[in-house]
């Protein structure tokens, strides 16, 4: 069978969700019209590992209209929206292998399924598909790939460094119109959305500890503050820590923040940034959430080892009783809270990321054979075009430089 999803009967509901997303994705719809006129992906087979959301549906429907055939698996065991998966299968003929609540084996099996269609283009979010191909399916004839997120780009750069990378990959994450909006504004809102949906606690007046001050951490800290939290930032890079201080946040090591925080959110891409030793120092009632790609940032295994008991309170909220009697509350089992306990970033933000994705795939096809086996940034023309289309979709006009101004910017002799 060309798909494996939870329930095809959810398709009608999924279709309405996709329509709702597309209504808020004007830039992508514009890209769709262009690509479908050019039919620039005609005959191309794409295998994609992306969070199966209504926004991803808008992207794959765009790729399909441009002529591609698509097989899709989820990028996290908990992030698939089952109604959307059903609609993609039933109404769009997309080969979807994903459902919410996959175990790790099913997650990898689904990835293997989508490689059976012998893709020419690989799209990934987190690098698991790129890694799987490099480890086990290096016989595939791949023109190139894209990568959606910071974690995936870091893994691909390591592959490039080790000289094992087998095809060119465009780091969509590194486009200005991606990280500045998706990572910062998107996660800023959706991580808090996940925390609120799973706990319904008040943010105002709480001490929120944001671990990591990259684009994601910056966004979460900013939005936490906007909702009235008193925010502490934990950061290992002196540059970023300094920025956090100057942005007005308290900055300290985790060993100190552990004793003060009431809500903890990790966004580092690194392992065990909240350890079981930290957890044992926490206040009774502390809430622990992860907004990084993988479930490695909070030492969930360690927490399970030390806990005297565990019980589920409500969806995506588990209570752990510690040896000292305190209780801590882990959201979504330490998996990325915005996609597991909420719906990921809003469509308006994914509009930017996925316009970059679609145009990057077209770029790979148009430049087939000309690119080296390495990680490329999104070409600046694409980045600027996405910003232009988004502004247009928002009905915002911007300034135009006069000829005199353009000329001035090219001179070096004019000074004081
Ligand atoms: N990553 C974060 N939010 C997302 C969304 N809504 N759809 C797909 N990928 C995402």
mmCIF file of C-alpha atoms and ligand atoms in Angstrom:
data_model
loop_
_atom_site.group_PDB
_atom_site.id
_atom_site.type_symbol
_atom_site.label_atom_id
_atom_site.label_comp_id
_atom_site.label_asym_id
_atom_site.label_seq_id
_atom_site.Cartn_x
_atom_site.Cartn_y
_atom_site.Cartn_z
ATOM 1 C CA UNK A 1 0.000 0.000 0.000
ATOM 2 C CA UNK A 2 1.185 3.491 -0.842
ATOM 3 C CA UNK A 3 0.487 4.942 2.580
ATOM 4 C CA UNK A 4 0.366 4.142 6.276
ATOM 5 C CA UNK A 5 -1.599 6.592 8.403
ATOM 6 C CA UNK A 6 -3.907 6.491 11.420
ATOM 7 C CA UNK A 7 -7.351 6.900 9.833
ATOM 8 C CA UNK A 8 -8.316 7.852 6.297
ATOM 9 C CA UNK A 9 -11.752 8.775 7.681
ATOM 10 C CA UNK A 10 -10.212 11.989 9.086
ATOM 11 C CA UNK A 11 -9.570 13.352 5.586
ATOM 12 C CA UNK A 12 -12.511 15.774 5.405
ATOM 13 C CA UNK A 13 -11.455 17.447 8.666
ATOM 14 C CA UNK A 14 -7.832 17.578 7.474
ATOM 15 C CA UNK A 15 -8.853 19.233 4.218
ATOM 16 C CA UNK A 16 -10.461 22.103 6.143
ATOM 17 C CA UNK A 17 -7.304 22.524 8.241
ATOM 18 C CA UNK A 18 -5.187 22.729 5.087
ATOM 19 C CA UNK A 19 -7.523 25.322 3.589
ATOM 20 C CA UNK A 20 -7.199 27.351 6.811
ATOM 21 C CA UNK A 21 -3.393 27.165 6.642
ATOM 22 C CA UNK A 22 -3.244 28.102 2.975
ATOM 23 C CA UNK A 23 -5.394 31.142 3.621
ATOM 24 C CA UNK A 24 -2.528 32.402 5.820
ATOM 25 C CA UNK A 25 0.307 31.486 3.473
ATOM 26 C CA UNK A 26 0.166 34.046 0.649
ATOM 27 C CA UNK A 27 3.870 33.884 -0.246
ATOM 28 C CA UNK A 28 3.770 30.115 -0.698
ATOM 29 C CA UNK A 29 0.602 30.326 -2.787
ATOM 30 C CA UNK A 30 2.381 32.841 -5.000
ATOM 31 C CA UNK A 31 5.357 30.476 -5.323
ATOM 32 C CA UNK A 32 2.892 27.681 -6.102
ATOM 33 C CA UNK A 33 1.413 29.637 -8.983
ATOM 34 C CA UNK A 34 4.869 30.332 -10.413
ATOM 35 C CA UNK A 35 6.185 26.802 -10.077
ATOM 36 C CA UNK A 36 3.049 25.223 -11.452
ATOM 37 C CA UNK A 37 3.203 27.472 -14.519
ATOM 38 C CA UNK A 38 6.829 26.513 -15.065
ATOM 39 C CA UNK A 39 6.162 22.848 -14.113
ATOM 40 C CA UNK A 40 9.736 23.037 -12.920
ATOM 41 C CA UNK A 41 9.591 19.805 -10.881
ATOM 42 C CA UNK A 42 8.062 17.656 -13.612
ATOM 43 C CA UNK A 43 9.167 14.043 -13.281
ATOM 44 C CA UNK A 44 10.992 14.674 -9.987
ATOM 45 C CA UNK A 45 10.509 12.249 -7.088
ATOM 46 C CA UNK A 46 10.817 13.814 -3.649
ATOM 47 C CA UNK A 47 11.086 11.951 -0.358
ATOM 48 C CA UNK A 48 10.520 14.258 2.582
ATOM 49 C CA UNK A 49 10.769 13.906 6.331
ATOM 50 C CA UNK A 50 8.882 16.888 7.715
ATOM 51 C CA UNK A 51 6.433 17.418 10.551
ATOM 52 C CA UNK A 52 3.151 16.368 8.961
ATOM 53 C CA UNK A 53 1.142 19.502 9.699
ATOM 54 C CA UNK A 54 -1.360 21.592 7.785
ATOM 55 C CA UNK A 55 1.510 23.905 6.791
ATOM 56 C CA UNK A 56 3.604 21.028 5.464
ATOM 57 C CA UNK A 57 0.527 19.980 3.516
ATOM 58 C CA UNK A 58 0.523 23.406 1.859
ATOM 59 C CA UNK A 59 4.166 22.853 0.898
ATOM 60 C CA UNK A 60 3.795 19.351 -0.532
ATOM 61 C CA UNK A 61 0.681 20.390 -2.465
ATOM 62 C CA UNK A 62 2.849 23.159 -3.982
ATOM 63 C CA UNK A 63 5.568 20.704 -4.955
ATOM 64 C CA UNK A 64 2.971 18.429 -6.467
ATOM 65 C CA UNK A 65 1.473 21.222 -8.553
ATOM 66 C CA UNK A 66 4.974 21.910 -9.829
ATOM 67 C CA UNK A 67 5.018 18.361 -11.170
ATOM 68 C CA UNK A 68 6.755 16.352 -8.417
ATOM 69 C CA UNK A 69 5.719 13.026 -6.919
ATOM 70 C CA UNK A 70 6.031 13.050 -3.140
ATOM 71 C CA UNK A 71 6.463 10.498 -0.371
ATOM 72 C CA UNK A 72 6.251 11.966 3.123
ATOM 73 C CA UNK A 73 7.166 10.694 6.598
ATOM 74 C CA UNK A 74 6.984 12.541 9.922
ATOM 75 C CA UNK A 75 9.956 14.261 11.457
ATOM 76 C CA UNK A 76 9.009 13.441 15.039
ATOM 77 C CA UNK A 77 7.042 10.542 16.544
ATOM 78 C CA UNK A 78 4.554 12.963 18.135
ATOM 79 C CA UNK A 79 4.175 15.780 15.605
ATOM 80 C CA UNK A 80 1.901 14.299 12.925
ATOM 81 C CA UNK A 81 -1.586 15.768 12.532
ATOM 82 C CA UNK A 82 -3.537 12.643 11.602
ATOM 83 C CA UNK A 83 -6.368 14.473 9.848
ATOM 84 C CA UNK A 84 -3.897 16.310 7.634
ATOM 85 C CA UNK A 85 -2.094 13.048 6.800
ATOM 86 C CA UNK A 86 -5.452 11.548 5.767
ATOM 87 C CA UNK A 87 -6.366 14.521 3.572
ATOM 88 C CA UNK A 88 -3.003 14.412 1.790
ATOM 89 C CA UNK A 89 -3.516 10.749 0.964
ATOM 90 C CA UNK A 90 -7.160 11.001 -0.051
ATOM 91 C CA UNK A 91 -7.308 14.288 -1.939
ATOM 92 C CA UNK A 92 -3.748 14.888 -3.100
ATOM 93 C CA UNK A 93 -2.344 11.437 -3.783
ATOM 94 C CA UNK A 94 0.663 12.000 -1.505
ATOM 95 C CA UNK A 95 2.278 8.813 -0.169
ATOM 96 C CA UNK A 96 2.182 9.513 3.552
ATOM 97 C CA UNK A 97 3.775 7.217 6.126
ATOM 98 C CA UNK A 98 3.166 8.914 9.487
ATOM 99 C CA UNK A 99 0.868 9.019 12.504
ATOM 100 C CA UNK A 100 0.898 10.715 15.895
ATOM 101 C CA UNK A 101 2.357 8.410 18.530
ATOM 102 C CA UNK A 102 4.819 6.355 16.474
ATOM 103 C CA UNK A 103 7.408 4.441 18.454
ATOM 104 C CA UNK A 104 11.061 4.787 17.476
ATOM 105 C CA UNK A 105 11.013 1.645 15.305
ATOM 106 C CA UNK A 106 7.896 2.777 13.442
ATOM 107 C CA UNK A 107 9.473 6.198 12.985
ATOM 108 C CA UNK A 108 12.510 4.668 11.240
ATOM 109 C CA UNK A 109 10.386 2.153 9.308
ATOM 110 C CA UNK A 110 8.337 5.000 7.876
ATOM 111 C CA UNK A 111 11.511 6.709 6.766
ATOM 112 C CA UNK A 112 12.628 3.530 5.045
ATOM 113 C CA UNK A 113 9.245 3.262 3.292
ATOM 114 C CA UNK A 114 9.578 6.658 1.640
ATOM 115 C CA UNK A 115 13.028 5.772 0.292
ATOM 116 C CA UNK A 116 11.512 2.850 -1.637
ATOM 117 C CA UNK A 117 10.232 5.375 -4.203
ATOM 118 C CA UNK A 118 13.830 6.085 -5.276
ATOM 119 C CA UNK A 119 13.833 9.839 -4.736
ATOM 120 C CA UNK A 120 15.914 12.370 -6.667
ATOM 121 C CA UNK A 121 15.376 15.078 -4.071
ATOM 122 C CA UNK A 122 15.517 14.736 -0.286
ATOM 123 C CA UNK A 123 13.834 17.152 2.097
ATOM 124 C CA UNK A 124 14.553 16.774 5.781
ATOM 125 C CA UNK A 125 13.916 18.427 9.125
ATOM 126 C CA UNK A 126 16.514 17.390 11.683
ATOM 127 C CA UNK A 127 18.865 15.344 9.510
ATOM 128 C CA UNK A 128 17.613 11.818 10.284
ATOM 129 C CA UNK A 129 16.754 11.107 6.636
ATOM 130 C CA UNK A 130 20.027 12.505 5.312
ATOM 131 C CA UNK A 131 21.893 10.412 7.904
ATOM 132 C CA UNK A 132 19.929 7.243 7.069
ATOM 133 C CA UNK A 133 20.679 7.631 3.352
ATOM 134 C CA UNK A 134 24.375 8.149 4.033
ATOM 135 C CA UNK A 135 24.523 5.139 6.337
ATOM 136 C CA UNK A 136 22.365 2.627 4.461
ATOM 137 C CA UNK A 137 21.059 3.851 1.105
ATOM 138 C CA UNK A 138 24.038 5.456 -0.577
ATOM 139 C CA UNK A 139 23.116 3.706 -3.855
ATOM 140 C CA UNK A 140 20.264 6.173 -4.455
ATOM 141 C CA UNK A 141 20.743 8.613 -7.285
ATOM 142 C CA UNK A 142 20.089 11.909 -5.555
ATOM 143 C CA UNK A 143 20.312 15.327 -7.206
ATOM 144 C CA UNK A 144 20.311 17.196 -3.919
ATOM 145 C CA UNK A 145 18.527 17.910 -0.691
ATOM 146 C CA UNK A 146 17.259 20.580 1.638
ATOM 147 C CA UNK A 147 17.432 20.851 5.417
ATOM 148 C CA UNK A 148 14.904 22.756 7.472
ATOM 149 C CA UNK A 149 16.409 23.117 10.924
ATOM 150 C CA UNK A 150 19.487 24.139 12.926
ATOM 151 C CA UNK A 151 20.127 20.639 14.287
ATOM 152 C CA UNK A 152 20.021 19.124 10.797
ATOM 153 C CA UNK A 153 22.362 21.759 9.390
ATOM 154 C CA UNK A 154 24.868 21.101 12.186
ATOM 155 C CA UNK A 155 24.794 17.373 11.337
ATOM 156 C CA UNK A 156 25.219 18.059 7.604
ATOM 157 C CA UNK A 157 28.128 20.420 8.247
ATOM 158 C CA UNK A 158 29.776 17.615 10.228
ATOM 159 C CA UNK A 159 29.231 15.301 7.235
ATOM 160 C CA UNK A 160 30.795 17.911 4.964
ATOM 161 C CA UNK A 161 33.717 18.344 7.364
ATOM 162 C CA UNK A 162 34.270 14.574 7.442
ATOM 163 C CA UNK A 163 34.067 14.539 3.618
ATOM 164 C CA UNK A 164 31.272 11.972 3.566
ATOM 165 C CA UNK A 165 28.456 14.118 2.235
ATOM 166 C CA UNK A 166 27.108 12.579 -0.971
ATOM 167 C CA UNK A 167 24.981 15.323 -2.541
ATOM 168 C CA UNK A 168 24.524 19.098 -2.344
ATOM 169 C CA UNK A 169 22.188 20.260 0.399
ATOM 170 C CA UNK A 170 20.610 23.685 0.787
ATOM 171 C CA UNK A 171 20.448 24.808 4.401
ATOM 172 C CA UNK A 172 17.001 26.386 4.345
ATOM 173 C CA UNK A 173 17.429 27.052 8.060
ATOM 174 C CA UNK A 174 20.168 29.589 7.300
ATOM 175 C CA UNK A 175 18.012 31.883 5.183
ATOM 176 C CA UNK A 176 17.324 35.205 6.866
ATOM 177 C CA UNK A 177 13.626 34.761 6.047
ATOM 178 C CA UNK A 178 13.735 31.410 7.854
ATOM 179 C CA UNK A 179 15.645 31.648 11.111
ATOM 180 C CA UNK A 180 14.717 35.190 11.991
ATOM 181 C CA UNK A 181 11.007 34.429 11.811
ATOM 182 C CA UNK A 182 10.532 30.652 12.156
ATOM 183 C CA UNK A 183 13.131 29.997 14.842
ATOM 184 C CA UNK A 184 12.581 33.204 16.765
ATOM 185 C CA UNK A 185 9.001 34.400 16.252
ATOM 186 C CA UNK A 186 7.534 30.987 15.403
ATOM 187 C CA UNK A 187 9.015 29.004 18.270
ATOM 188 C CA UNK A 188 8.592 31.976 20.578
ATOM 189 C CA UNK A 189 4.842 31.660 20.150
ATOM 190 C CA UNK A 190 4.381 27.924 19.524
ATOM 191 C CA UNK A 191 6.532 26.714 22.448
ATOM 192 C CA UNK A 192 4.480 28.852 24.804
ATOM 193 C CA UNK A 193 1.338 27.596 23.063
ATOM 194 C CA UNK A 194 2.434 24.005 23.834
ATOM 195 C CA UNK A 195 3.155 24.849 27.467
ATOM 196 C CA UNK A 196 -0.206 26.529 27.888
ATOM 197 C CA UNK A 197 -2.224 23.825 26.101
ATOM 198 C CA UNK A 198 -0.672 21.062 28.194
ATOM 199 C CA UNK A 199 -0.755 22.842 31.578
ATOM 200 C CA UNK A 200 -3.045 25.883 31.324
ATOM 201 C CA UNK A 201 -0.838 27.588 33.919
ATOM 202 C CA UNK A 202 -0.471 31.347 34.148
ATOM 203 C CA UNK A 203 2.790 32.655 32.711
ATOM 204 C CA UNK A 204 2.557 36.099 34.343
ATOM 205 C CA UNK A 205 4.603 36.379 37.516
ATOM 206 C CA UNK A 206 6.338 33.004 37.060
ATOM 207 C CA UNK A 207 10.100 32.585 36.932
ATOM 208 C CA UNK A 208 10.831 31.139 33.481
ATOM 209 C CA UNK A 209 14.268 29.691 32.768
ATOM 210 C CA UNK A 210 15.187 29.621 29.084
ATOM 211 C CA UNK A 211 18.160 27.382 28.411
ATOM 212 C CA UNK A 212 19.978 28.478 25.249
ATOM 213 C CA UNK A 213 19.956 31.943 23.680
ATOM 214 C CA UNK A 214 20.156 31.077 19.995
ATOM 215 C CA UNK A 215 17.341 32.277 17.731
ATOM 216 C CA UNK A 216 14.855 29.906 19.343
ATOM 217 C CA UNK A 217 15.854 30.787 22.906
ATOM 218 C CA UNK A 218 15.762 34.494 22.103
ATOM 219 C CA UNK A 219 12.225 34.127 20.785
ATOM 220 C CA UNK A 220 10.995 32.169 23.785
ATOM 221 C CA UNK A 221 12.628 34.529 26.292
ATOM 222 C CA UNK A 222 11.109 37.527 24.542
ATOM 223 C CA UNK A 223 7.606 36.065 24.443
ATOM 224 C CA UNK A 224 7.825 34.782 28.036
ATOM 225 C CA UNK A 225 8.727 38.287 29.132
ATOM 226 C CA UNK A 226 5.907 39.682 26.998
ATOM 227 C CA UNK A 227 3.479 37.510 28.948
ATOM 228 C CA UNK A 228 4.756 38.759 32.273
ATOM 229 C CA UNK A 229 7.245 36.061 33.274
ATOM 230 C CA UNK A 230 10.456 36.954 35.085
ATOM 231 C CA UNK A 231 12.995 35.405 32.726
ATOM 232 C CA UNK A 232 16.384 33.856 33.476
ATOM 233 C CA UNK A 233 18.639 32.838 30.583
ATOM 234 C CA UNK A 234 21.191 30.019 30.844
ATOM 235 C CA UNK A 235 23.793 30.137 28.083
ATOM 236 C CA UNK A 236 27.290 28.690 27.560
ATOM 237 C CA UNK A 237 28.486 31.079 24.828
ATOM 238 C CA UNK A 238 29.937 34.328 26.221
ATOM 239 C CA UNK A 239 28.727 36.252 23.155
ATOM 240 C CA UNK A 240 25.160 35.099 23.469
ATOM 241 C CA UNK A 241 25.184 35.388 27.251
ATOM 242 C CA UNK A 242 26.335 39.004 26.916
ATOM 243 C CA UNK A 243 23.552 39.657 24.447
ATOM 244 C CA UNK A 244 21.013 38.181 26.872
ATOM 245 C CA UNK A 245 22.328 40.407 29.669
ATOM 246 C CA UNK A 246 22.070 43.495 27.474
ATOM 247 C CA UNK A 247 18.585 42.415 26.390
ATOM 248 C CA UNK A 248 17.717 42.760 30.056
ATOM 249 C CA UNK A 249 17.578 39.120 31.193
ATOM 250 C CA UNK A 250 19.137 37.594 34.293
ATOM 251 C CA UNK A 251 21.925 35.251 33.201
ATOM 252 C CA UNK A 252 23.354 32.465 35.352
ATOM 253 C CA UNK A 253 24.458 28.827 35.197
ATOM 254 C CA UNK A 254 21.887 26.042 35.314
ATOM 255 C CA UNK A 255 23.045 24.940 38.764
ATOM 256 C CA UNK A 256 21.734 28.263 40.148
ATOM 257 C CA UNK A 257 18.741 28.684 37.841
ATOM 258 C CA UNK A 258 17.524 25.190 38.797
ATOM 259 C CA UNK A 259 16.706 26.419 42.306
ATOM 260 C CA UNK A 260 14.819 29.501 41.115
ATOM 261 C CA UNK A 261 12.799 28.449 38.085
ATOM 262 C CA UNK A 262 9.125 27.542 37.913
ATOM 263 C CA UNK A 263 8.973 26.891 34.155
ATOM 264 C CA UNK A 264 12.039 25.551 32.314
ATOM 265 C CA UNK A 265 12.335 25.522 28.514
ATOM 266 C CA UNK A 266 15.359 24.054 26.732
ATOM 267 C CA UNK A 267 16.457 25.271 23.302
ATOM 268 C CA UNK A 268 20.137 24.440 22.935
ATOM 269 C CA UNK A 269 20.334 21.473 20.536
ATOM 270 C CA UNK A 270 22.614 19.906 23.141
ATOM 271 C CA UNK A 271 22.402 16.915 25.422
ATOM 272 C CA UNK A 272 21.423 16.821 29.139
ATOM 273 C CA UNK A 273 21.385 20.580 29.628
ATOM 274 C CA UNK A 274 18.910 19.825 32.415
ATOM 275 C CA UNK A 275 20.435 16.895 34.284
ATOM 276 C CA UNK A 276 18.950 14.776 37.051
ATOM 277 C CA UNK A 277 21.155 16.661 39.512
ATOM 278 C CA UNK A 278 19.548 19.924 38.363
ATOM 279 C CA UNK A 279 16.076 18.407 38.616
ATOM 280 C CA UNK A 280 16.680 17.361 42.225
ATOM 281 C CA UNK A 281 17.343 20.995 43.120
ATOM 282 C CA UNK A 282 14.094 22.252 41.600
ATOM 283 C CA UNK A 283 11.118 23.690 43.428
ATOM 284 C CA UNK A 284 8.007 21.632 43.986
ATOM 285 C CA UNK A 285 5.761 22.069 40.941
ATOM 286 C CA UNK A 286 8.475 22.964 38.417
ATOM 287 C CA UNK A 287 7.394 22.497 34.793
ATOM 288 C CA UNK A 288 9.933 21.121 32.297
ATOM 289 C CA UNK A 289 9.569 21.583 28.548
ATOM 290 C CA UNK A 290 11.863 21.125 25.578
ATOM 291 C CA UNK A 291 11.704 23.217 22.413
ATOM 292 C CA UNK A 292 14.823 21.751 20.743
ATOM 293 C CA UNK A 293 14.582 19.286 17.862
ATOM 294 C CA UNK A 294 15.524 16.105 19.755
ATOM 295 C CA UNK A 295 14.395 14.797 23.137
ATOM 296 C CA UNK A 296 17.940 14.805 24.529
ATOM 297 C CA UNK A 297 18.055 18.181 26.243
ATOM 298 C CA UNK A 298 16.299 17.150 29.453
ATOM 299 C CA UNK A 299 17.719 13.982 30.992
ATOM 300 C CA UNK A 300 14.382 12.151 30.877
ATOM 301 C CA UNK A 301 16.043 8.774 31.378
ATOM 302 C CA UNK A 302 17.752 10.042 34.540
ATOM 303 C CA UNK A 303 14.491 11.566 35.742
ATOM 304 C CA UNK A 304 12.722 8.241 35.271
ATOM 305 C CA UNK A 305 15.486 6.473 37.217
ATOM 306 C CA UNK A 306 15.321 8.739 40.248
ATOM 307 C CA UNK A 307 11.536 9.248 40.360
ATOM 308 C CA UNK A 308 9.650 7.445 43.131
ATOM 309 C CA UNK A 309 6.485 7.466 41.043
ATOM 310 C CA UNK A 310 5.048 8.820 37.811
ATOM 311 C CA UNK A 311 1.494 9.530 36.766
ATOM 312 C CA UNK A 312 -0.148 11.151 33.802
ATOM 313 C CA UNK A 313 -2.193 14.204 34.744
ATOM 314 C CA UNK A 314 -3.591 15.194 31.343
ATOM 315 C CA UNK A 315 -2.422 14.951 27.723
ATOM 316 C CA UNK A 316 1.308 15.671 27.461
ATOM 317 C CA UNK A 317 1.666 16.371 31.207
ATOM 318 C CA UNK A 318 3.342 13.779 33.445
ATOM 319 C CA UNK A 319 3.973 14.219 37.158
ATOM 320 C CA UNK A 320 7.222 12.819 38.592
ATOM 321 C CA UNK A 321 7.606 12.539 42.368
ATOM 322 C CA UNK A 322 11.241 12.936 43.388
ATOM 323 C CA UNK A 323 13.019 11.224 46.322
ATOM 324 C CA UNK A 324 12.703 14.448 48.373
ATOM 325 C CA UNK A 325 8.914 14.442 47.873
ATOM 326 C CA UNK A 326 8.883 17.354 45.405
ATOM 327 C CA UNK A 327 6.959 16.937 42.185
ATOM 328 C CA UNK A 328 8.141 18.070 38.755
ATOM 329 C CA UNK A 329 6.004 18.109 35.631
ATOM 330 C CA UNK A 330 7.450 16.956 32.307
ATOM 331 C CA UNK A 331 5.685 18.039 29.118
ATOM 332 C CA UNK A 332 5.405 15.771 26.052
ATOM 333 C CA UNK A 333 7.972 13.351 27.467
ATOM 334 C CA UNK A 334 10.717 15.879 26.715
ATOM 335 C CA UNK A 335 9.918 15.954 22.997
ATOM 336 C CA UNK A 336 9.584 19.264 21.198
ATOM 337 C CA UNK A 337 6.697 20.833 23.035
ATOM 338 C CA UNK A 338 5.454 23.119 20.274
ATOM 339 C CA UNK A 339 4.710 20.293 17.853
ATOM 340 C CA UNK A 340 3.816 17.540 20.328
ATOM 341 C CA UNK A 341 1.495 19.495 22.626
ATOM 342 C CA UNK A 342 0.421 22.195 20.155
ATOM 343 C CA UNK A 343 0.382 22.534 16.360
ATOM 344 C CA UNK A 344 3.862 23.886 15.652
ATOM 345 C CA UNK A 345 4.451 27.337 14.291
ATOM 346 C CA UNK A 346 1.528 29.293 12.926
ATOM 347 C CA UNK A 347 0.950 29.196 9.182
ATOM 348 C CA UNK A 348 2.051 32.800 8.685
ATOM 349 C CA UNK A 349 5.565 31.879 9.810
ATOM 350 C CA UNK A 350 5.761 28.585 7.916
ATOM 351 C CA UNK A 351 4.753 30.603 4.848
ATOM 352 C CA UNK A 352 8.290 32.008 4.857
ATOM 353 C CA UNK A 353 10.144 28.783 5.668
ATOM 354 C CA UNK A 354 8.259 26.732 3.127
ATOM 355 C CA UNK A 355 8.501 29.307 0.335
ATOM 356 C CA UNK A 356 12.262 29.001 0.839
ATOM 357 C CA UNK A 357 11.930 25.209 0.721
ATOM 358 C CA UNK A 358 9.952 25.167 -2.534
ATOM 359 C CA UNK A 359 12.227 27.659 -4.292
ATOM 360 C CA UNK A 360 15.324 25.832 -3.021
ATOM 361 C CA UNK A 361 14.091 22.559 -4.501
ATOM 362 C CA UNK A 362 13.557 24.301 -7.846
ATOM 363 C CA UNK A 363 17.069 25.764 -7.567
ATOM 364 C CA UNK A 364 18.542 22.291 -7.021
ATOM 365 C CA UNK A 365 16.790 21.020 -10.141
ATOM 366 C CA UNK A 366 17.799 24.023 -12.254
ATOM 367 C CA UNK A 367 21.415 23.663 -11.136
ATOM 368 C CA UNK A 368 21.602 19.899 -11.398
ATOM 369 C CA UNK A 369 25.186 18.758 -11.989
ATOM 370 C CA UNK A 370 26.622 22.232 -11.258
ATOM 371 C CA UNK A 371 26.663 22.064 -7.467
ATOM 372 C CA UNK A 372 29.334 20.435 -5.330
ATOM 373 C CA UNK A 373 28.673 17.873 -2.621
ATOM 374 C CA UNK A 374 28.454 20.348 0.214
ATOM 375 C CA UNK A 375 26.108 22.465 2.290
ATOM 376 C CA UNK A 376 24.912 25.642 0.556
ATOM 377 C CA UNK A 377 23.065 28.615 1.953
ATOM 378 C CA UNK A 378 19.804 29.620 0.304
ATOM 379 C CA UNK A 379 20.762 31.961 -2.568
ATOM 380 C CA UNK A 380 20.203 35.576 -1.596
ATOM 381 C CA UNK A 381 17.825 36.156 -4.546
ATOM 382 C CA UNK A 382 15.517 33.502 -3.108
ATOM 383 C CA UNK A 383 15.735 34.917 0.420
ATOM 384 C CA UNK A 384 14.905 38.411 -0.856
ATOM 385 C CA UNK A 385 12.156 37.142 -3.105
ATOM 386 C CA UNK A 386 10.494 35.383 -0.154
ATOM 387 C CA UNK A 387 10.610 38.601 1.887
ATOM 388 C CA UNK A 388 9.189 40.525 -1.067
ATOM 389 C CA UNK A 389 6.338 38.045 -1.581
ATOM 390 C CA UNK A 390 5.522 38.031 2.116
ATOM 391 C CA UNK A 391 5.359 41.811 2.294
ATOM 392 C CA UNK A 392 3.184 41.803 -0.822
ATOM 393 C CA UNK A 393 0.893 39.233 0.775
ATOM 394 C CA UNK A 394 0.654 41.426 3.862
ATOM 395 C CA UNK A 395 -0.207 44.454 1.713
ATOM 396 C CA UNK A 396 2.881 46.367 2.870
ATOM 397 C CA UNK A 397 4.701 48.716 0.508
ATOM 398 C CA UNK A 398 8.339 49.580 1.086
ATOM 399 C CA UNK A 399 10.626 52.431 0.048
ATOM 400 C CA UNK A 400 12.421 52.450 -3.325
ATOM 401 C CA UNK A 401 15.890 53.981 -3.605
ATOM 402 C CA UNK A 402 16.273 56.825 -6.099
ATOM 403 C CA UNK A 403 18.894 56.502 -8.861
ATOM 404 C CA UNK A 404 20.972 59.100 -6.975
ATOM 405 C CA UNK A 405 20.819 56.982 -3.816
ATOM 406 C CA UNK A 406 21.735 53.784 -5.664
ATOM 407 C CA UNK A 407 24.698 55.548 -7.200
ATOM 408 C CA UNK A 408 25.787 56.980 -3.813
ATOM 409 C CA UNK A 409 25.913 53.502 -2.315
ATOM 410 C CA UNK A 410 28.477 52.478 -4.956
ATOM 411 C CA UNK A 411 30.928 55.339 -4.318
ATOM 412 C CA UNK A 412 33.941 55.334 -2.069
ATOM 413 C CA UNK A 413 35.316 58.853 -2.650
ATOM 414 C CA UNK A 414 32.488 60.807 -1.011
ATOM 415 C CA UNK A 415 33.304 61.351 2.663
ATOM 416 C CA UNK A 416 32.880 64.222 5.052
HETATM 417 N N1 LIG B 1 8.132 23.211 12.427
HETATM 418 C C1 LIG B 1 7.656 24.046 13.361
HETATM 419 N N2 LIG B 1 6.365 24.321 13.148
HETATM 420 C C2 LIG B 1 5.984 23.625 12.047
HETATM 421 C C3 LIG B 1 4.771 23.504 11.353
HETATM 422 N N3 LIG B 1 3.678 24.145 11.724
HETATM 423 N N4 LIG B 1 4.766 22.693 10.274
HETATM 424 C C4 LIG B 1 5.883 22.045 9.909
HETATM 425 N N5 LIG B 1 7.052 22.130 10.521
HETATM 426 C C5 LIG B 1 7.113 22.920 11.593
#
